[in-house]
């Protein structure tokens, strides 16, 4: 599943180059276009990249955090958290009047937020390694936001923060609760017999919120 996501990002970048960067122009996050009703840019911008280094850094991040998220949430939910979290990030970027932007980092921050929440909620079952992993994630987030705060930084910190918060919310809503089970061969982590599962209306509200926020600001202005 993670490899498929990486292949998708590579494929979109190749298609963008083949189009003479036409895809970048037509589908990046531009505030004026969002205000005009092109809300699909909230999601499409997550799959575009400014250059090879930008793409490579996000591919490495996806390769690092993606498999762990899949182990917690499953492949479909991980893809959903990435896409919807990226839309949240671009919505916050729009609300903050940030410049035009592209990149998967908003969705990646959503995966980080979801994973950190999942580790926290299951810290008793997982043990000390959960705290160590959360500390590593926190350090990575802090470093990225610090770089975004530097003068003349081109990082879209608003999109990163929006994705991170959306991912944390997704983690709170969708994380399966684990329990440690003892067997003859050792211990295993299994889903709790009565996991907390959100109702479908909750999932719908989570997915639709960035669109509502964007429409609201467009109406206000």
mmCIF file with all atom_site columns, C-alpha atoms in Angstrom:
data_model
loop_
_atom_site.group_PDB
_atom_site.id
_atom_site.type_symbol
_atom_site.label_atom_id
_atom_site.label_alt_id
_atom_site.label_comp_id
_atom_site.label_asym_id
_atom_site.label_entity_id
_atom_site.label_seq_id
_atom_site.pdbx_PDB_ins_code
_atom_site.Cartn_x
_atom_site.Cartn_y
_atom_site.Cartn_z
_atom_site.occupancy
_atom_site.B_iso_or_equiv
_atom_site.pdbx_formal_charge
_atom_site.auth_seq_id
_atom_site.auth_comp_id
_atom_site.auth_asym_id
_atom_site.auth_atom_id
_atom_site.pdbx_PDB_model_num
ATOM 1   C CA . UNK A 1 1   ? 0.000   0.000   0.000   1.00 0.00 ? 1   UNK A CA 1
ATOM 2   C CA . UNK A 1 2   ? 2.795   2.420   0.891   1.00 0.00 ? 2   UNK A CA 1
ATOM 3   C CA . UNK A 1 3   ? 4.697   1.506   -2.261  1.00 0.00 ? 3   UNK A CA 1
ATOM 4   C CA . UNK A 1 4   ? 1.548   2.181   -4.261  1.00 0.00 ? 4   UNK A CA 1
ATOM 5   C CA . UNK A 1 5   ? 1.312   5.624   -2.695  1.00 0.00 ? 5   UNK A CA 1
ATOM 6   C CA . UNK A 1 6   ? 4.941   6.337   -3.477  1.00 0.00 ? 6   UNK A CA 1
ATOM 7   C CA . UNK A 1 7   ? 4.421   5.160   -7.046  1.00 0.00 ? 7   UNK A CA 1
ATOM 8   C CA . UNK A 1 8   ? 1.396   7.465   -7.331  1.00 0.00 ? 8   UNK A CA 1
ATOM 9   C CA . UNK A 1 9   ? 3.436   10.485  -6.218  1.00 0.00 ? 9   UNK A CA 1
ATOM 10  C CA . UNK A 1 10  ? 6.198   9.583   -8.677  1.00 0.00 ? 10  UNK A CA 1
ATOM 11  C CA . UNK A 1 11  ? 3.673   9.070   -11.457 1.00 0.00 ? 11  UNK A CA 1
ATOM 12  C CA . UNK A 1 12  ? 2.003   12.421  -10.854 1.00 0.00 ? 12  UNK A CA 1
ATOM 13  C CA . UNK A 1 13  ? 5.382   14.174  -10.837 1.00 0.00 ? 13  UNK A CA 1
ATOM 14  C CA . UNK A 1 14  ? 6.375   12.484  -14.109 1.00 0.00 ? 14  UNK A CA 1
ATOM 15  C CA . UNK A 1 15  ? 3.049   13.455  -15.680 1.00 0.00 ? 15  UNK A CA 1
ATOM 16  C CA . UNK A 1 16  ? 3.510   17.030  -14.461 1.00 0.00 ? 16  UNK A CA 1
ATOM 17  C CA . UNK A 1 17  ? 6.941   17.248  -16.055 1.00 0.00 ? 17  UNK A CA 1
ATOM 18  C CA . UNK A 1 18  ? 5.585   15.768  -19.282 1.00 0.00 ? 18  UNK A CA 1
ATOM 19  C CA . UNK A 1 19  ? 2.853   18.420  -19.319 1.00 0.00 ? 19  UNK A CA 1
ATOM 20  C CA . UNK A 1 20  ? 5.385   21.224  -19.020 1.00 0.00 ? 20  UNK A CA 1
ATOM 21  C CA . UNK A 1 21  ? 4.270   21.843  -15.396 1.00 0.00 ? 21  UNK A CA 1
ATOM 22  C CA . UNK A 1 22  ? 0.718   22.449  -16.581 1.00 0.00 ? 22  UNK A CA 1
ATOM 23  C CA . UNK A 1 23  ? -0.618  20.144  -13.861 1.00 0.00 ? 23  UNK A CA 1
ATOM 24  C CA . UNK A 1 24  ? 1.180   22.203  -11.234 1.00 0.00 ? 24  UNK A CA 1
ATOM 25  C CA . UNK A 1 25  ? -0.533  25.369  -12.448 1.00 0.00 ? 25  UNK A CA 1
ATOM 26  C CA . UNK A 1 26  ? -3.973  23.821  -12.759 1.00 0.00 ? 26  UNK A CA 1
ATOM 27  C CA . UNK A 1 27  ? -4.063  21.868  -9.493  1.00 0.00 ? 27  UNK A CA 1
ATOM 28  C CA . UNK A 1 28  ? -1.820  23.587  -6.915  1.00 0.00 ? 28  UNK A CA 1
ATOM 29  C CA . UNK A 1 29  ? -3.205  25.383  -3.857  1.00 0.00 ? 29  UNK A CA 1
ATOM 30  C CA . UNK A 1 30  ? -3.962  28.954  -4.890  1.00 0.00 ? 30  UNK A CA 1
ATOM 31  C CA . UNK A 1 31  ? -6.125  31.035  -2.565  1.00 0.00 ? 31  UNK A CA 1
ATOM 32  C CA . UNK A 1 32  ? -7.890  32.967  -5.324  1.00 0.00 ? 32  UNK A CA 1
ATOM 33  C CA . UNK A 1 33  ? -8.793  29.729  -7.115  1.00 0.00 ? 33  UNK A CA 1
ATOM 34  C CA . UNK A 1 34  ? -10.135 28.182  -3.914  1.00 0.00 ? 34  UNK A CA 1
ATOM 35  C CA . UNK A 1 35  ? -12.209 31.287  -3.249  1.00 0.00 ? 35  UNK A CA 1
ATOM 36  C CA . UNK A 1 36  ? -13.599 30.956  -6.778  1.00 0.00 ? 36  UNK A CA 1
ATOM 37  C CA . UNK A 1 37  ? -14.855 27.472  -5.937  1.00 0.00 ? 37  UNK A CA 1
ATOM 38  C CA . UNK A 1 38  ? -12.055 25.190  -7.161  1.00 0.00 ? 38  UNK A CA 1
ATOM 39  C CA . UNK A 1 39  ? -12.118 23.181  -3.931  1.00 0.00 ? 39  UNK A CA 1
ATOM 40  C CA . UNK A 1 40  ? -10.562 20.124  -5.548  1.00 0.00 ? 40  UNK A CA 1
ATOM 41  C CA . UNK A 1 41  ? -7.240  21.933  -5.162  1.00 0.00 ? 41  UNK A CA 1
ATOM 42  C CA . UNK A 1 42  ? -7.399  21.165  -1.430  1.00 0.00 ? 42  UNK A CA 1
ATOM 43  C CA . UNK A 1 43  ? -6.620  17.546  -2.321  1.00 0.00 ? 43  UNK A CA 1
ATOM 44  C CA . UNK A 1 44  ? -4.867  17.707  -5.686  1.00 0.00 ? 44  UNK A CA 1
ATOM 45  C CA . UNK A 1 45  ? -2.123  19.972  -4.330  1.00 0.00 ? 45  UNK A CA 1
ATOM 46  C CA . UNK A 1 46  ? -1.115  17.137  -1.981  1.00 0.00 ? 46  UNK A CA 1
ATOM 47  C CA . UNK A 1 47  ? 0.045   15.020  -4.924  1.00 0.00 ? 47  UNK A CA 1
ATOM 48  C CA . UNK A 1 48  ? 2.146   17.667  -6.678  1.00 0.00 ? 48  UNK A CA 1
ATOM 49  C CA . UNK A 1 49  ? 5.729   18.692  -5.940  1.00 0.00 ? 49  UNK A CA 1
ATOM 50  C CA . UNK A 1 50  ? 7.851   21.684  -6.819  1.00 0.00 ? 50  UNK A CA 1
ATOM 51  C CA . UNK A 1 51  ? 11.017  19.753  -7.680  1.00 0.00 ? 51  UNK A CA 1
ATOM 52  C CA . UNK A 1 52  ? 12.940  16.496  -7.310  1.00 0.00 ? 52  UNK A CA 1
ATOM 53  C CA . UNK A 1 53  ? 14.353  17.282  -3.845  1.00 0.00 ? 53  UNK A CA 1
ATOM 54  C CA . UNK A 1 54  ? 10.887  18.215  -2.593  1.00 0.00 ? 54  UNK A CA 1
ATOM 55  C CA . UNK A 1 55  ? 9.512   14.944  -3.955  1.00 0.00 ? 55  UNK A CA 1
ATOM 56  C CA . UNK A 1 56  ? 12.399  12.845  -2.617  1.00 0.00 ? 56  UNK A CA 1
ATOM 57  C CA . UNK A 1 57  ? 12.084  14.186  0.927   1.00 0.00 ? 57  UNK A CA 1
ATOM 58  C CA . UNK A 1 58  ? 8.367   13.441  1.015   1.00 0.00 ? 58  UNK A CA 1
ATOM 59  C CA . UNK A 1 59  ? 8.857   9.965   -0.460  1.00 0.00 ? 59  UNK A CA 1
ATOM 60  C CA . UNK A 1 60  ? 11.378  9.164   2.272   1.00 0.00 ? 60  UNK A CA 1
ATOM 61  C CA . UNK A 1 61  ? 8.995   10.443  4.929   1.00 0.00 ? 61  UNK A CA 1
ATOM 62  C CA . UNK A 1 62  ? 6.151   8.357   3.536   1.00 0.00 ? 62  UNK A CA 1
ATOM 63  C CA . UNK A 1 63  ? 8.401   5.299   3.441   1.00 0.00 ? 63  UNK A CA 1
ATOM 64  C CA . UNK A 1 64  ? 9.310   5.864   7.105   1.00 0.00 ? 64  UNK A CA 1
ATOM 65  C CA . UNK A 1 65  ? 5.917   6.555   8.648   1.00 0.00 ? 65  UNK A CA 1
ATOM 66  C CA . UNK A 1 66  ? 3.516   4.901   6.182   1.00 0.00 ? 66  UNK A CA 1
ATOM 67  C CA . UNK A 1 67  ? 4.028   1.220   7.074   1.00 0.00 ? 67  UNK A CA 1
ATOM 68  C CA . UNK A 1 68  ? 3.521   1.855   10.795  1.00 0.00 ? 68  UNK A CA 1
ATOM 69  C CA . UNK A 1 69  ? 0.290   3.736   10.082  1.00 0.00 ? 69  UNK A CA 1
ATOM 70  C CA . UNK A 1 70  ? -0.917  0.883   7.888   1.00 0.00 ? 70  UNK A CA 1
ATOM 71  C CA . UNK A 1 71  ? -0.265  -1.548  10.743  1.00 0.00 ? 71  UNK A CA 1
ATOM 72  C CA . UNK A 1 72  ? -2.492  0.541   13.036  1.00 0.00 ? 72  UNK A CA 1
ATOM 73  C CA . UNK A 1 73  ? -5.264  1.733   10.740  1.00 0.00 ? 73  UNK A CA 1
ATOM 74  C CA . UNK A 1 74  ? -5.101  -0.453  7.629   1.00 0.00 ? 74  UNK A CA 1
ATOM 75  C CA . UNK A 1 75  ? -4.283  0.675   4.104   1.00 0.00 ? 75  UNK A CA 1
ATOM 76  C CA . UNK A 1 76  ? -7.639  2.311   3.147   1.00 0.00 ? 76  UNK A CA 1
ATOM 77  C CA . UNK A 1 77  ? -7.833  4.366   6.347   1.00 0.00 ? 77  UNK A CA 1
ATOM 78  C CA . UNK A 1 78  ? -4.176  5.396   6.057   1.00 0.00 ? 78  UNK A CA 1
ATOM 79  C CA . UNK A 1 79  ? -4.809  6.660   2.532   1.00 0.00 ? 79  UNK A CA 1
ATOM 80  C CA . UNK A 1 80  ? -7.888  8.501   3.774   1.00 0.00 ? 80  UNK A CA 1
ATOM 81  C CA . UNK A 1 81  ? -6.010  10.133  6.640   1.00 0.00 ? 81  UNK A CA 1
ATOM 82  C CA . UNK A 1 82  ? -3.313  11.258  4.209   1.00 0.00 ? 82  UNK A CA 1
ATOM 83  C CA . UNK A 1 83  ? -5.739  12.763  1.683   1.00 0.00 ? 83  UNK A CA 1
ATOM 84  C CA . UNK A 1 84  ? -8.173  14.330  4.141   1.00 0.00 ? 84  UNK A CA 1
ATOM 85  C CA . UNK A 1 85  ? -5.366  15.483  6.430   1.00 0.00 ? 85  UNK A CA 1
ATOM 86  C CA . UNK A 1 86  ? -3.680  17.102  3.446   1.00 0.00 ? 86  UNK A CA 1
ATOM 87  C CA . UNK A 1 87  ? -6.958  18.858  2.631   1.00 0.00 ? 87  UNK A CA 1
ATOM 88  C CA . UNK A 1 88  ? -7.160  20.111  6.230   1.00 0.00 ? 88  UNK A CA 1
ATOM 89  C CA . UNK A 1 89  ? -3.623  21.432  5.893   1.00 0.00 ? 89  UNK A CA 1
ATOM 90  C CA . UNK A 1 90  ? -4.383  23.259  2.662   1.00 0.00 ? 90  UNK A CA 1
ATOM 91  C CA . UNK A 1 91  ? -7.591  24.651  4.168   1.00 0.00 ? 91  UNK A CA 1
ATOM 92  C CA . UNK A 1 92  ? -5.643  26.105  7.096   1.00 0.00 ? 92  UNK A CA 1
ATOM 93  C CA . UNK A 1 93  ? -3.039  27.421  4.654   1.00 0.00 ? 93  UNK A CA 1
ATOM 94  C CA . UNK A 1 94  ? -5.876  29.125  2.776   1.00 0.00 ? 94  UNK A CA 1
ATOM 95  C CA . UNK A 1 95  ? -7.353  30.571  5.968   1.00 0.00 ? 95  UNK A CA 1
ATOM 96  C CA . UNK A 1 96  ? -3.898  31.871  6.908   1.00 0.00 ? 96  UNK A CA 1
ATOM 97  C CA . UNK A 1 97  ? -3.600  33.535  3.476   1.00 0.00 ? 97  UNK A CA 1
ATOM 98  C CA . UNK A 1 98  ? -0.378  31.623  2.760   1.00 0.00 ? 98  UNK A CA 1
ATOM 99  C CA . UNK A 1 99  ? 1.203   31.826  -0.728  1.00 0.00 ? 99  UNK A CA 1
ATOM 100 C CA . UNK A 1 100 ? 0.522   29.182  -3.408  1.00 0.00 ? 100 UNK A CA 1
ATOM 101 C CA . UNK A 1 101 ? 1.879   25.787  -2.419  1.00 0.00 ? 101 UNK A CA 1
ATOM 102 C CA . UNK A 1 102 ? 2.080   22.107  -3.314  1.00 0.00 ? 102 UNK A CA 1
ATOM 103 C CA . UNK A 1 103 ? 3.366   18.963  -1.659  1.00 0.00 ? 103 UNK A CA 1
ATOM 104 C CA . UNK A 1 104 ? 2.469   15.850  0.283   1.00 0.00 ? 104 UNK A CA 1
ATOM 105 C CA . UNK A 1 105 ? 3.817   17.203  3.569   1.00 0.00 ? 105 UNK A CA 1
ATOM 106 C CA . UNK A 1 106 ? 0.388   18.218  4.906   1.00 0.00 ? 106 UNK A CA 1
ATOM 107 C CA . UNK A 1 107 ? -0.823  14.645  4.450   1.00 0.00 ? 107 UNK A CA 1
ATOM 108 C CA . UNK A 1 108 ? 2.417   13.301  5.907   1.00 0.00 ? 108 UNK A CA 1
ATOM 109 C CA . UNK A 1 109 ? 1.985   15.480  8.976   1.00 0.00 ? 109 UNK A CA 1
ATOM 110 C CA . UNK A 1 110 ? -1.522  14.036  9.270   1.00 0.00 ? 110 UNK A CA 1
ATOM 111 C CA . UNK A 1 111 ? -0.039  10.531  9.334   1.00 0.00 ? 111 UNK A CA 1
ATOM 112 C CA . UNK A 1 112 ? 2.431   11.652  12.004  1.00 0.00 ? 112 UNK A CA 1
ATOM 113 C CA . UNK A 1 113 ? -0.371  13.143  14.100  1.00 0.00 ? 113 UNK A CA 1
ATOM 114 C CA . UNK A 1 114 ? -2.498  10.022  13.751  1.00 0.00 ? 114 UNK A CA 1
ATOM 115 C CA . UNK A 1 115 ? 0.426   7.753   14.610  1.00 0.00 ? 115 UNK A CA 1
ATOM 116 C CA . UNK A 1 116 ? 1.432   9.812   17.652  1.00 0.00 ? 116 UNK A CA 1
ATOM 117 C CA . UNK A 1 117 ? -2.141  9.662   18.942  1.00 0.00 ? 117 UNK A CA 1
ATOM 118 C CA . UNK A 1 118 ? -2.356  5.917   18.309  1.00 0.00 ? 118 UNK A CA 1
ATOM 119 C CA . UNK A 1 119 ? 0.876   5.364   20.233  1.00 0.00 ? 119 UNK A CA 1
ATOM 120 C CA . UNK A 1 120 ? -0.375  7.495   23.111  1.00 0.00 ? 120 UNK A CA 1
ATOM 121 C CA . UNK A 1 121 ? -3.742  5.735   23.342  1.00 0.00 ? 121 UNK A CA 1
ATOM 122 C CA . UNK A 1 122 ? -2.053  2.323   23.311  1.00 0.00 ? 122 UNK A CA 1
ATOM 123 C CA . UNK A 1 123 ? 0.972   3.239   25.454  1.00 0.00 ? 123 UNK A CA 1
ATOM 124 C CA . UNK A 1 124 ? 0.081   0.767   28.211  1.00 0.00 ? 124 UNK A CA 1
ATOM 125 C CA . UNK A 1 125 ? -0.215  -2.149  25.791  1.00 0.00 ? 125 UNK A CA 1
ATOM 126 C CA . UNK A 1 126 ? 2.841   -1.252  23.707  1.00 0.00 ? 126 UNK A CA 1
ATOM 127 C CA . UNK A 1 127 ? 5.142   -0.329  26.578  1.00 0.00 ? 127 UNK A CA 1
ATOM 128 C CA . UNK A 1 128 ? 8.191   1.992   26.727  1.00 0.00 ? 128 UNK A CA 1
ATOM 129 C CA . UNK A 1 129 ? 8.769   1.837   22.974  1.00 0.00 ? 129 UNK A CA 1
ATOM 130 C CA . UNK A 1 130 ? 5.584   3.868   22.462  1.00 0.00 ? 130 UNK A CA 1
ATOM 131 C CA . UNK A 1 131 ? 7.045   6.777   24.402  1.00 0.00 ? 131 UNK A CA 1
ATOM 132 C CA . UNK A 1 132 ? 10.331  6.564   22.527  1.00 0.00 ? 132 UNK A CA 1
ATOM 133 C CA . UNK A 1 133 ? 8.553   6.596   19.187  1.00 0.00 ? 133 UNK A CA 1
ATOM 134 C CA . UNK A 1 134 ? 6.388   9.563   20.202  1.00 0.00 ? 134 UNK A CA 1
ATOM 135 C CA . UNK A 1 135 ? 9.492   11.467  21.278  1.00 0.00 ? 135 UNK A CA 1
ATOM 136 C CA . UNK A 1 136 ? 11.103  10.830  17.900  1.00 0.00 ? 136 UNK A CA 1
ATOM 137 C CA . UNK A 1 137 ? 7.978   12.022  16.098  1.00 0.00 ? 137 UNK A CA 1
ATOM 138 C CA . UNK A 1 138 ? 7.799   15.136  18.277  1.00 0.00 ? 138 UNK A CA 1
ATOM 139 C CA . UNK A 1 139 ? 11.427  15.972  17.548  1.00 0.00 ? 139 UNK A CA 1
ATOM 140 C CA . UNK A 1 140 ? 10.827  15.640  13.811  1.00 0.00 ? 140 UNK A CA 1
ATOM 141 C CA . UNK A 1 141 ? 7.764   17.896  13.982  1.00 0.00 ? 141 UNK A CA 1
ATOM 142 C CA . UNK A 1 142 ? 9.600   20.504  16.062  1.00 0.00 ? 142 UNK A CA 1
ATOM 143 C CA . UNK A 1 143 ? 12.534  20.571  13.644  1.00 0.00 ? 143 UNK A CA 1
ATOM 144 C CA . UNK A 1 144 ? 10.283  20.979  10.625  1.00 0.00 ? 144 UNK A CA 1
ATOM 145 C CA . UNK A 1 145 ? 8.240   23.774  12.205  1.00 0.00 ? 145 UNK A CA 1
ATOM 146 C CA . UNK A 1 146 ? 11.438  25.501  13.332  1.00 0.00 ? 146 UNK A CA 1
ATOM 147 C CA . UNK A 1 147 ? 12.736  25.432  9.761   1.00 0.00 ? 147 UNK A CA 1
ATOM 148 C CA . UNK A 1 148 ? 9.417   26.841  8.602   1.00 0.00 ? 148 UNK A CA 1
ATOM 149 C CA . UNK A 1 149 ? 9.778   29.751  10.997  1.00 0.00 ? 149 UNK A CA 1
ATOM 150 C CA . UNK A 1 150 ? 13.120  30.847  9.541   1.00 0.00 ? 150 UNK A CA 1
ATOM 151 C CA . UNK A 1 151 ? 13.206  34.068  7.490   1.00 0.00 ? 151 UNK A CA 1
ATOM 152 C CA . UNK A 1 152 ? 12.500  33.517  3.791   1.00 0.00 ? 152 UNK A CA 1
ATOM 153 C CA . UNK A 1 153 ? 11.500  29.901  4.445   1.00 0.00 ? 153 UNK A CA 1
ATOM 154 C CA . UNK A 1 154 ? 9.380   28.436  1.651   1.00 0.00 ? 154 UNK A CA 1
ATOM 155 C CA . UNK A 1 155 ? 7.802   25.796  3.906   1.00 0.00 ? 155 UNK A CA 1
ATOM 156 C CA . UNK A 1 156 ? 4.042   26.105  4.347   1.00 0.00 ? 156 UNK A CA 1
ATOM 157 C CA . UNK A 1 157 ? 3.888   25.807  8.134   1.00 0.00 ? 157 UNK A CA 1
ATOM 158 C CA . UNK A 1 158 ? 0.143   26.449  8.188   1.00 0.00 ? 158 UNK A CA 1
ATOM 159 C CA . UNK A 1 159 ? -0.422  23.390  5.996   1.00 0.00 ? 159 UNK A CA 1
ATOM 160 C CA . UNK A 1 160 ? 1.855   21.334  8.221   1.00 0.00 ? 160 UNK A CA 1
ATOM 161 C CA . UNK A 1 161 ? 0.056   22.389  11.392  1.00 0.00 ? 161 UNK A CA 1
ATOM 162 C CA . UNK A 1 162 ? -3.351  21.805  9.823   1.00 0.00 ? 162 UNK A CA 1
ATOM 163 C CA . UNK A 1 163 ? -2.359  18.330  8.709   1.00 0.00 ? 163 UNK A CA 1
ATOM 164 C CA . UNK A 1 164 ? -0.878  17.503  12.089  1.00 0.00 ? 164 UNK A CA 1
ATOM 165 C CA . UNK A 1 165 ? -4.034  18.543  13.964  1.00 0.00 ? 165 UNK A CA 1
ATOM 166 C CA . UNK A 1 166 ? -6.256  16.699  11.506  1.00 0.00 ? 166 UNK A CA 1
ATOM 167 C CA . UNK A 1 167 ? -4.163  13.571  11.919  1.00 0.00 ? 167 UNK A CA 1
ATOM 168 C CA . UNK A 1 168 ? -4.357  13.790  15.690  1.00 0.00 ? 168 UNK A CA 1
ATOM 169 C CA . UNK A 1 169 ? -8.135  14.043  15.411  1.00 0.00 ? 169 UNK A CA 1
ATOM 170 C CA . UNK A 1 170 ? -8.213  11.050  13.071  1.00 0.00 ? 170 UNK A CA 1
ATOM 171 C CA . UNK A 1 171 ? -6.093  9.088   15.511  1.00 0.00 ? 171 UNK A CA 1
ATOM 172 C CA . UNK A 1 172 ? -8.501  9.884   18.333  1.00 0.00 ? 172 UNK A CA 1
ATOM 173 C CA . UNK A 1 173 ? -11.470 8.817   16.204  1.00 0.00 ? 173 UNK A CA 1
ATOM 174 C CA . UNK A 1 174 ? -10.159 5.750   14.429  1.00 0.00 ? 174 UNK A CA 1
ATOM 175 C CA . UNK A 1 175 ? -7.346  4.194   16.490  1.00 0.00 ? 175 UNK A CA 1
ATOM 176 C CA . UNK A 1 176 ? -8.087  0.577   17.497  1.00 0.00 ? 176 UNK A CA 1
ATOM 177 C CA . UNK A 1 177 ? -7.422  -0.077  21.160  1.00 0.00 ? 177 UNK A CA 1
ATOM 178 C CA . UNK A 1 178 ? -4.853  -2.835  21.632  1.00 0.00 ? 178 UNK A CA 1
ATOM 179 C CA . UNK A 1 179 ? -4.444  -5.310  24.431  1.00 0.00 ? 179 UNK A CA 1
ATOM 180 C CA . UNK A 1 180 ? -1.389  -7.403  25.282  1.00 0.00 ? 180 UNK A CA 1
ATOM 181 C CA . UNK A 1 181 ? -2.120  -11.131 25.112  1.00 0.00 ? 181 UNK A CA 1
ATOM 182 C CA . UNK A 1 182 ? 0.193   -13.775 26.540  1.00 0.00 ? 182 UNK A CA 1
ATOM 183 C CA . UNK A 1 183 ? 0.774   -16.940 24.505  1.00 0.00 ? 183 UNK A CA 1
ATOM 184 C CA . UNK A 1 184 ? 3.078   -19.940 24.744  1.00 0.00 ? 184 UNK A CA 1
ATOM 185 C CA . UNK A 1 185 ? 5.508   -18.298 22.343  1.00 0.00 ? 185 UNK A CA 1
ATOM 186 C CA . UNK A 1 186 ? 5.488   -14.871 24.002  1.00 0.00 ? 186 UNK A CA 1
ATOM 187 C CA . UNK A 1 187 ? 3.196   -11.845 23.935  1.00 0.00 ? 187 UNK A CA 1
ATOM 188 C CA . UNK A 1 188 ? 1.112   -10.397 21.132  1.00 0.00 ? 188 UNK A CA 1
ATOM 189 C CA . UNK A 1 189 ? -0.754  -7.130  20.643  1.00 0.00 ? 189 UNK A CA 1
ATOM 190 C CA . UNK A 1 190 ? -4.330  -7.729  19.553  1.00 0.00 ? 190 UNK A CA 1
ATOM 191 C CA . UNK A 1 191 ? -7.318  -5.411  19.017  1.00 0.00 ? 191 UNK A CA 1
ATOM 192 C CA . UNK A 1 192 ? -9.478  -5.010  22.082  1.00 0.00 ? 192 UNK A CA 1
ATOM 193 C CA . UNK A 1 193 ? -12.619 -7.191  21.954  1.00 0.00 ? 193 UNK A CA 1
ATOM 194 C CA . UNK A 1 194 ? -14.764 -4.027  21.947  1.00 0.00 ? 194 UNK A CA 1
ATOM 195 C CA . UNK A 1 195 ? -12.774 -1.426  19.999  1.00 0.00 ? 195 UNK A CA 1
ATOM 196 C CA . UNK A 1 196 ? -13.969 2.147   19.809  1.00 0.00 ? 196 UNK A CA 1
ATOM 197 C CA . UNK A 1 197 ? -15.238 2.623   16.260  1.00 0.00 ? 197 UNK A CA 1
ATOM 198 C CA . UNK A 1 198 ? -16.686 5.917   15.030  1.00 0.00 ? 198 UNK A CA 1
ATOM 199 C CA . UNK A 1 199 ? -20.080 6.067   13.405  1.00 0.00 ? 199 UNK A CA 1
ATOM 200 C CA . UNK A 1 200 ? -20.210 6.921   9.721   1.00 0.00 ? 200 UNK A CA 1
ATOM 201 C CA . UNK A 1 201 ? -21.592 10.447  10.343  1.00 0.00 ? 201 UNK A CA 1
ATOM 202 C CA . UNK A 1 202 ? -18.445 11.187  12.360  1.00 0.00 ? 202 UNK A CA 1
ATOM 203 C CA . UNK A 1 203 ? -16.287 10.065  9.436   1.00 0.00 ? 203 UNK A CA 1
ATOM 204 C CA . UNK A 1 204 ? -18.303 12.215  7.045   1.00 0.00 ? 204 UNK A CA 1
ATOM 205 C CA . UNK A 1 205 ? -17.926 15.323  9.207   1.00 0.00 ? 205 UNK A CA 1
ATOM 206 C CA . UNK A 1 206 ? -14.180 14.710  9.505   1.00 0.00 ? 206 UNK A CA 1
ATOM 207 C CA . UNK A 1 207 ? -13.811 14.474  5.738   1.00 0.00 ? 207 UNK A CA 1
ATOM 208 C CA . UNK A 1 208 ? -16.030 17.460  4.936   1.00 0.00 ? 208 UNK A CA 1
ATOM 209 C CA . UNK A 1 209 ? -14.701 19.948  7.508   1.00 0.00 ? 209 UNK A CA 1
ATOM 210 C CA . UNK A 1 210 ? -11.907 21.476  5.365   1.00 0.00 ? 210 UNK A CA 1
ATOM 211 C CA . UNK A 1 211 ? -14.352 22.135  2.542   1.00 0.00 ? 211 UNK A CA 1
ATOM 212 C CA . UNK A 1 212 ? -16.769 23.876  4.911   1.00 0.00 ? 212 UNK A CA 1
ATOM 213 C CA . UNK A 1 213 ? -13.955 26.010  6.341   1.00 0.00 ? 213 UNK A CA 1
ATOM 214 C CA . UNK A 1 214 ? -12.848 27.084  2.876   1.00 0.00 ? 214 UNK A CA 1
ATOM 215 C CA . UNK A 1 215 ? -16.379 27.918  1.764   1.00 0.00 ? 215 UNK A CA 1
ATOM 216 C CA . UNK A 1 216 ? -16.984 29.918  4.943   1.00 0.00 ? 216 UNK A CA 1
ATOM 217 C CA . UNK A 1 217 ? -13.952 32.141  4.393   1.00 0.00 ? 217 UNK A CA 1
ATOM 218 C CA . UNK A 1 218 ? -14.835 32.586  0.734   1.00 0.00 ? 218 UNK A CA 1
ATOM 219 C CA . UNK A 1 219 ? -18.307 33.821  1.724   1.00 0.00 ? 219 UNK A CA 1
ATOM 220 C CA . UNK A 1 220 ? -16.933 36.139  4.398   1.00 0.00 ? 220 UNK A CA 1
ATOM 221 C CA . UNK A 1 221 ? -14.609 37.784  1.883   1.00 0.00 ? 221 UNK A CA 1
#
